[in-house]
Amino acid sequence: MTKVKFRGDLGASSDSLFKALSDGTRRALLEYLVREGEQNVVALTAVAGVSQPMVSRHMGKLKRAGLVTARRTGRETWFAARTKGLGPVVQWMAIYGALWSQRFTPMEHAGD
């Protein structure tokens, strides 16, 4: 069976991006990094409401998805948001936002 490629199919690398963003804790951690700048795991654990090992796992998934960068300083790992990593999401939203707008506008006016 051949896989059908849709216009908005951004590939396997985007799958990890969408999976990473599907978790509320990961989205909250990413938003925190965007707002506050680079943070270490200790600081992220303090705001996450989950254990340090869970924060490390979440950050690993965000890193693999290209949404954060990590740097080691001694025994600490510091994470920073990589907003360019959201490019595929923005691209997907542009494609489907236009499609949805075209399809829903006639439906909204059908009862006029």
Coordinates of N, CA, C and O in Angstrom, one line a residue:
M1 N 0.8 -1.2 0.0 CA 0.0 0.0 0.0 C 0.9 1.2 0.0 O 1.8 1.4 0.8
T2 N 0.6 2.2 -0.9 CA 1.3 3.4 -1.0 C 0.8 4.5 0.0 O -0.4 4.6 0.1
K3 N 1.7 5.1 0.6 CA 1.3 6.2 1.5 C 0.9 7.4 0.7 O 1.6 7.9 -0.2
V4 N -0.3 8.0 1.0 CA -0.7 9.1 0.4 C -0.1 10.4 1.0 O -0.1 10.5 2.2
K5 N 0.5 11.2 0.2 CA 1.1 12.5 0.8 C 0.1 13.6 0.5 O -0.2 13.9 -0.6
F6 N -0.4 14.2 1.6 CA -1.3 15.3 1.5 C -0.5 16.6 1.3 O 0.7 16.7 1.7
R7 N -1.1 17.6 0.8 CA -0.5 18.9 0.6 C 0.1 19.4 1.9 O 1.2 20.0 1.9
G8 N -0.5 19.2 3.0 CA -0.1 19.7 4.3 C 0.8 18.7 5.1 O 1.2 19.0 6.2
D9 N 1.2 17.6 4.5 CA 2.0 16.6 5.1 C 3.5 17.1 5.1 O 4.1 17.2 4.1
L10 N 4.0 17.4 6.3 CA 5.3 18.0 6.4 C 6.4 17.0 6.6 O 7.5 17.4 6.8
G11 N 6.1 15.7 6.7 CA 7.1 14.7 6.8 C 7.2 14.2 8.2 O 6.6 14.7 9.2
A12 N 8.1 13.2 8.3 CA 8.3 12.5 9.6 C 8.9 13.4 10.7 O 8.5 13.2 11.9
S13 N 9.8 14.3 10.3 CA 10.3 15.2 11.3 C 9.3 16.0 12.0 O 9.4 16.4 13.2
S14 N 8.3 16.4 11.3 CA 7.2 17.2 11.8 C 6.3 16.4 12.8 O 5.7 16.9 13.7
D15 N 6.3 15.0 12.5 CA 5.5 14.2 13.5 C 6.0 14.3 14.9 O 5.3 14.4 15.8
S16 N 7.4 14.3 15.1 CA 7.9 14.4 16.4 C 7.6 15.8 17.0 O 7.4 16.0 18.2
L17 N 7.6 16.8 16.1 CA 7.2 18.2 16.6 C 5.8 18.2 17.1 O 5.6 18.7 18.2
F18 N 4.9 17.7 16.3 CA 3.5 17.7 16.8 C 3.3 16.9 18.0 O 2.5 17.2 18.9
K19 N 4.0 15.7 18.1 CA 3.9 14.9 19.3 C 4.4 15.6 20.5 O 3.9 15.5 21.6
A20 N 5.5 16.3 20.3 CA 6.1 17.0 21.4 C 5.2 18.1 21.9 O 5.0 18.3 23.1
L21 N 4.5 18.8 21.0 CA 3.5 19.8 21.4 C 2.2 19.3 21.9 O 1.4 20.1 22.4
S22 N 2.0 18.0 21.8 CA 0.7 17.5 22.2 C 0.5 17.4 23.7 O -0.6 17.2 24.2
D23 N 1.6 17.5 24.4 CA 1.6 17.4 25.9 C 1.6 18.7 26.5 O 2.4 19.6 26.2
G24 N 0.6 18.9 27.4 CA 0.5 20.2 28.0 C 1.7 20.7 28.9 O 2.0 21.9 28.9
T25 N 2.3 19.8 29.5 CA 3.5 20.1 30.3 C 4.6 20.6 29.4 O 5.3 21.6 29.7
R26 N 4.8 19.9 28.3 CA 5.9 20.3 27.4 C 5.5 21.7 26.8 O 6.4 22.6 26.6
R27 N 4.3 21.9 26.4 CA 3.9 23.3 25.9 C 4.2 24.3 27.0 O 4.7 25.4 26.6
A28 N 3.8 24.1 28.2 CA 4.0 25.0 29.3 C 5.5 25.3 29.5 O 5.9 26.5 29.7
L29 N 6.3 24.3 29.4 CA 7.8 24.5 29.6 C 8.4 25.3 28.4 O 9.2 26.2 28.7
L30 N 7.9 25.0 27.2 CA 8.4 25.8 26.1 C 7.9 27.2 26.2 O 8.7 28.1 26.0
E31 N 6.7 27.5 26.6 CA 6.2 28.8 26.7 C 7.0 29.6 27.8 O 7.4 30.7 27.6
Y32 N 7.4 28.9 28.9 CA 8.1 29.5 30.0 C 9.5 29.9 29.4 O 10.0 31.0 29.7
L33 N 10.1 29.0 28.6 CA 11.5 29.3 28.1 C 11.4 30.5 27.1 O 12.3 31.3 27.1
V34 N 10.3 30.6 26.3 CA 10.2 31.7 25.4 C 10.0 33.0 26.2 O 10.6 34.0 25.9
R35 N 9.2 33.0 27.3 CA 9.0 34.2 28.1 C 10.2 34.6 28.9 O 10.6 35.7 29.0
E36 N 10.9 33.6 29.6 CA 11.9 33.9 30.6 C 13.3 33.7 30.1 O 14.2 34.1 30.8
G37 N 13.5 33.1 28.9 CA 14.9 32.9 28.4 C 15.4 31.6 29.0 O 14.8 30.8 29.6
E38 N 16.7 31.4 28.7 CA 17.4 30.2 29.1 C 17.3 29.9 30.6 O 17.4 30.8 31.4
Q39 N 17.0 28.6 30.9 CA 16.8 28.1 32.3 C 17.5 26.8 32.4 O 17.6 26.0 31.5
N40 N 17.9 26.5 33.7 CA 18.4 25.2 34.0 C 17.3 24.2 34.4 O 16.2 24.7 34.7
V41 N 17.6 23.0 34.5 CA 16.6 22.0 34.9 C 16.0 22.2 36.3 O 14.8 22.0 36.5
V42 N 16.8 22.7 37.2 CA 16.3 23.0 38.5 C 15.2 24.1 38.5 O 14.2 23.9 39.1
A43 N 15.5 25.1 37.7 CA 14.5 26.2 37.6 C 13.2 25.7 36.9 O 12.1 26.0 37.3
L44 N 13.4 24.9 35.9 CA 12.2 24.3 35.1 C 11.4 23.4 36.0 O 10.2 23.4 36.0
T45 N 12.1 22.6 36.9 CA 11.4 21.7 37.8 C 10.6 22.5 38.8 O 9.5 22.1 39.1
A46 N 11.1 23.6 39.2 CA 10.4 24.4 40.2 C 9.0 24.9 39.7 O 8.1 25.1 40.4
V47 N 9.0 25.2 38.4 CA 7.7 25.7 37.8 C 6.9 24.7 37.1 O 5.7 24.9 36.8
A48 N 7.4 23.5 36.9 CA 6.7 22.5 36.1 C 5.7 21.7 36.9 O 4.7 21.2 36.3
G49 N 5.9 21.5 38.2 CA 4.9 20.7 39.0 C 5.1 19.2 38.8 O 4.2 18.4 39.1
V50 N 6.2 18.8 38.2 CA 6.6 17.4 38.1 C 8.0 17.2 38.5 O 8.7 18.2 38.7
S51 N 8.4 16.0 38.7 CA 9.8 15.7 39.2 C 10.8 16.1 38.2 O 10.6 16.2 37.0
Q52 N 12.1 16.2 38.7 CA 13.2 16.5 37.8 C 13.4 15.5 36.7 O 13.7 15.9 35.6
P53 N 13.3 14.2 37.0 CA 13.5 13.2 35.9 C 12.4 13.4 34.8 O 12.7 13.3 33.6
M54 N 11.2 13.8 35.2 CA 10.1 14.0 34.2 C 10.4 15.3 33.4 O 10.2 15.3 32.2
V55 N 10.9 16.3 34.1 CA 11.3 17.5 33.3 C 12.4 17.2 32.3 O 12.3 17.6 31.2
S56 N 13.4 16.4 32.7 CA 14.5 16.0 31.8 C 13.9 15.2 30.6 O 14.4 15.4 29.5
R57 N 13.0 14.3 30.9 CA 12.4 13.6 29.8 C 11.6 14.5 28.8 O 11.7 14.4 27.6
H58 N 10.8 15.4 29.4 CA 10.1 16.4 28.6 C 11.0 17.2 27.7 O 10.8 17.4 26.6
M59 N 12.1 17.7 28.4 CA 13.0 18.5 27.7 C 13.7 17.8 26.6 O 14.0 18.3 25.5
G60 N 14.0 16.5 26.8 CA 14.6 15.6 25.8 C 13.7 15.5 24.5 O 14.2 15.6 23.4
K61 N 12.4 15.4 24.8 CA 11.5 15.3 23.6 C 11.4 16.6 22.9 O 11.3 16.7 21.7
L62 N 11.4 17.7 23.6 CA 11.4 19.0 23.0 C 12.7 19.3 22.2 O 12.6 19.8 21.1
K63 N 13.8 18.8 22.7 CA 15.1 18.9 22.0 C 15.1 18.1 20.7 O 15.5 18.6 19.7
R64 N 14.6 16.8 20.8 CA 14.6 16.0 19.6 C 13.7 16.6 18.6 O 13.9 16.4 17.4
A65 N 12.6 17.3 19.0 CA 11.7 17.9 18.0 C 12.2 19.2 17.5 O 11.6 19.8 16.6
G66 N 13.4 19.7 18.0 CA 14.0 20.9 17.5 C 13.4 22.2 18.1 O 13.6 23.2 17.5
L67 N 12.7 22.0 19.2 CA 12.1 23.2 19.8 C 12.9 23.8 20.9 O 12.6 25.0 21.3
V68 N 13.9 23.2 21.4 CA 14.8 23.7 22.4 C 16.3 23.3 22.1 O 16.5 22.3 21.4
T69 N 17.2 24.1 22.6 CA 18.6 23.7 22.6 C 19.0 23.5 24.0 O 18.4 24.0 25.0
A70 N 20.1 22.7 24.1 CA 20.6 22.4 25.5 C 22.1 22.6 25.5 O 22.8 22.3 24.5
R71 N 22.6 23.1 26.6 CA 24.1 23.2 26.7 C 24.4 22.8 28.1 O 23.7 23.1 29.1
R72 N 25.5 22.2 28.3 CA 26.0 21.7 29.6 C 27.0 22.7 30.1 O 27.9 23.2 29.4
T73 N 26.9 23.1 31.4 CA 27.9 23.9 32.1 C 28.1 23.1 33.4 O 27.3 23.1 34.3
G74 N 29.3 22.4 33.4 CA 29.6 21.6 34.6 C 28.5 20.5 34.7 O 28.3 19.7 33.7
R75 N 27.9 20.4 35.8 CA 26.8 19.4 36.0 C 25.4 19.8 35.6 O 24.5 19.1 35.7
E76 N 25.3 21.1 35.2 CA 24.0 21.6 34.9 C 23.7 21.6 33.4 O 24.6 21.9 32.6
T77 N 22.5 21.4 33.1 CA 22.0 21.5 31.7 C 21.1 22.7 31.6 O 20.2 22.8 32.4
W78 N 21.4 23.6 30.7 CA 20.6 24.8 30.4 C 19.9 24.7 29.1 O 20.4 24.2 28.1
F79 N 18.6 25.0 29.1 CA 17.8 24.9 27.9 C 17.3 26.3 27.5 O 17.0 27.1 28.3
A80 N 17.2 26.4 26.2 CA 16.7 27.7 25.6 C 15.7 27.3 24.5 O 15.9 26.3 23.8
A81 N 14.7 28.1 24.4 CA 13.7 27.9 23.3 C 14.3 28.1 22.0 O 15.2 29.0 21.8
R82 N 13.9 27.4 21.0 CA 14.4 27.5 19.6 C 13.1 27.8 18.8 O 12.5 26.8 18.3
T83 N 12.8 29.0 18.7 CA 11.5 29.4 18.1 C 11.4 29.0 16.6 O 10.3 28.8 16.1
K84 N 12.6 29.0 15.9 CA 12.6 28.6 14.5 C 12.0 27.1 14.4 O 11.5 26.8 13.3
G85 N 12.1 26.4 15.4 CA 11.6 25.0 15.4 C 10.1 24.9 15.2 O 9.6 23.9 14.8
L86 N 9.4 26.0 15.4 CA 8.0 26.0 15.2 C 7.6 26.3 13.8 O 6.4 26.3 13.4
G87 N 8.6 26.5 12.9 CA 8.3 26.8 11.5 C 7.3 25.8 10.8 O 6.4 26.2 10.2
P88 N 7.5 24.5 11.0 CA 6.6 23.5 10.4 C 5.2 23.7 10.9 O 4.2 23.5 10.1
V89 N 5.0 24.0 12.2 CA 3.6 24.2 12.7 C 3.0 25.5 12.0 O 1.8 25.4 11.6
V90 N 3.8 26.5 11.9 CA 3.3 27.8 11.3 C 2.9 27.5 9.8 O 1.9 27.9 9.3
Q91 N 3.8 26.7 9.1 CA 3.5 26.4 7.7 C 2.2 25.5 7.6 O 1.4 25.8 6.8
W92 N 2.1 24.6 8.5 CA 0.9 23.7 8.5 C -0.4 24.5 8.7 O -1.4 24.4 8.1
M93 N -0.3 25.4 9.7 CA -1.4 26.3 10.0 C -1.8 27.2 8.9 O -3.0 27.5 8.6
A94 N -0.8 27.7 8.1 CA -1.0 28.6 7.0 C -1.8 27.8 5.9 O -2.8 28.3 5.3
I95 N -1.4 26.6 5.7 CA -2.0 25.8 4.6 C -3.4 25.4 5.0 O -4.4 25.7 4.3
Y96 N -3.6 24.9 6.2 CA -4.9 24.5 6.6 C -5.8 25.7 7.1 O -7.0 25.6 6.9
G97 N -5.2 26.7 7.6 CA -6.0 27.9 7.9 C -6.7 28.5 6.7 O -7.9 28.8 6.7
A98 N -6.0 28.6 5.6 CA -6.6 29.1 4.3 C -7.6 28.1 3.8 O -8.7 28.5 3.4
L99 N -7.4 26.8 3.9 CA -8.3 25.8 3.4 C -9.6 25.9 4.3 O -10.7 25.9 3.7
W100 N -9.5 25.9 5.6 CA -10.6 26.0 6.5 C -11.4 27.2 6.2 O -12.6 27.2 6.2
S101 N -10.7 28.3 6.1 CA -11.4 29.6 5.8 C -12.2 29.6 4.6 O -13.3 30.0 4.5
Q102 N -11.6 29.0 3.5 CA -12.4 28.9 2.2 C -13.6 28.0 2.4 O -14.6 28.3 1.8
R103 N -13.5 27.0 3.1 CA -14.6 26.0 3.2 C -15.7 26.5 4.2 O -16.9 26.2 4.0
F104 N -15.3 27.2 5.3 CA -16.3 27.5 6.3 C -17.0 28.8 5.9 O -18.1 29.0 6.3
T105 N -16.4 29.7 5.2 CA -17.0 31.0 4.9 C -18.3 30.8 4.1 O -19.3 31.4 4.5
P106 N -18.3 29.9 3.1 CA -19.6 29.7 2.4 C -20.7 29.1 3.3 O -21.9 29.4 3.2
M107 N -20.2 28.2 4.2 CA -21.2 27.6 5.1 C -21.8 28.6 6.1 O -23.0 28.5 6.4
E108 N -21.0 29.5 6.5 CA -21.4 30.6 7.4 C -22.5 31.5 6.8 O -23.4 31.9 7.4
H109 N -22.4 31.7 5.5 CA -23.3 32.6 4.8 C -24.5 31.8 4.1 O -25.3 32.5 3.6
A110 N -24.5 30.5 4.3 CA -25.5 29.7 3.6 C -26.9 30.0 4.2 O -27.9 30.0 3.5
G111 N -27.0 30.4 5.5 CA -28.3 30.7 6.1 C -28.7 32.2 5.9 O -29.8 32.5 6.4
D112 N -27.9 33.0 5.2 CA -28.3 34.4 5.1 C -29.4 34.6 4.1 O -29.7 34.0 3.2

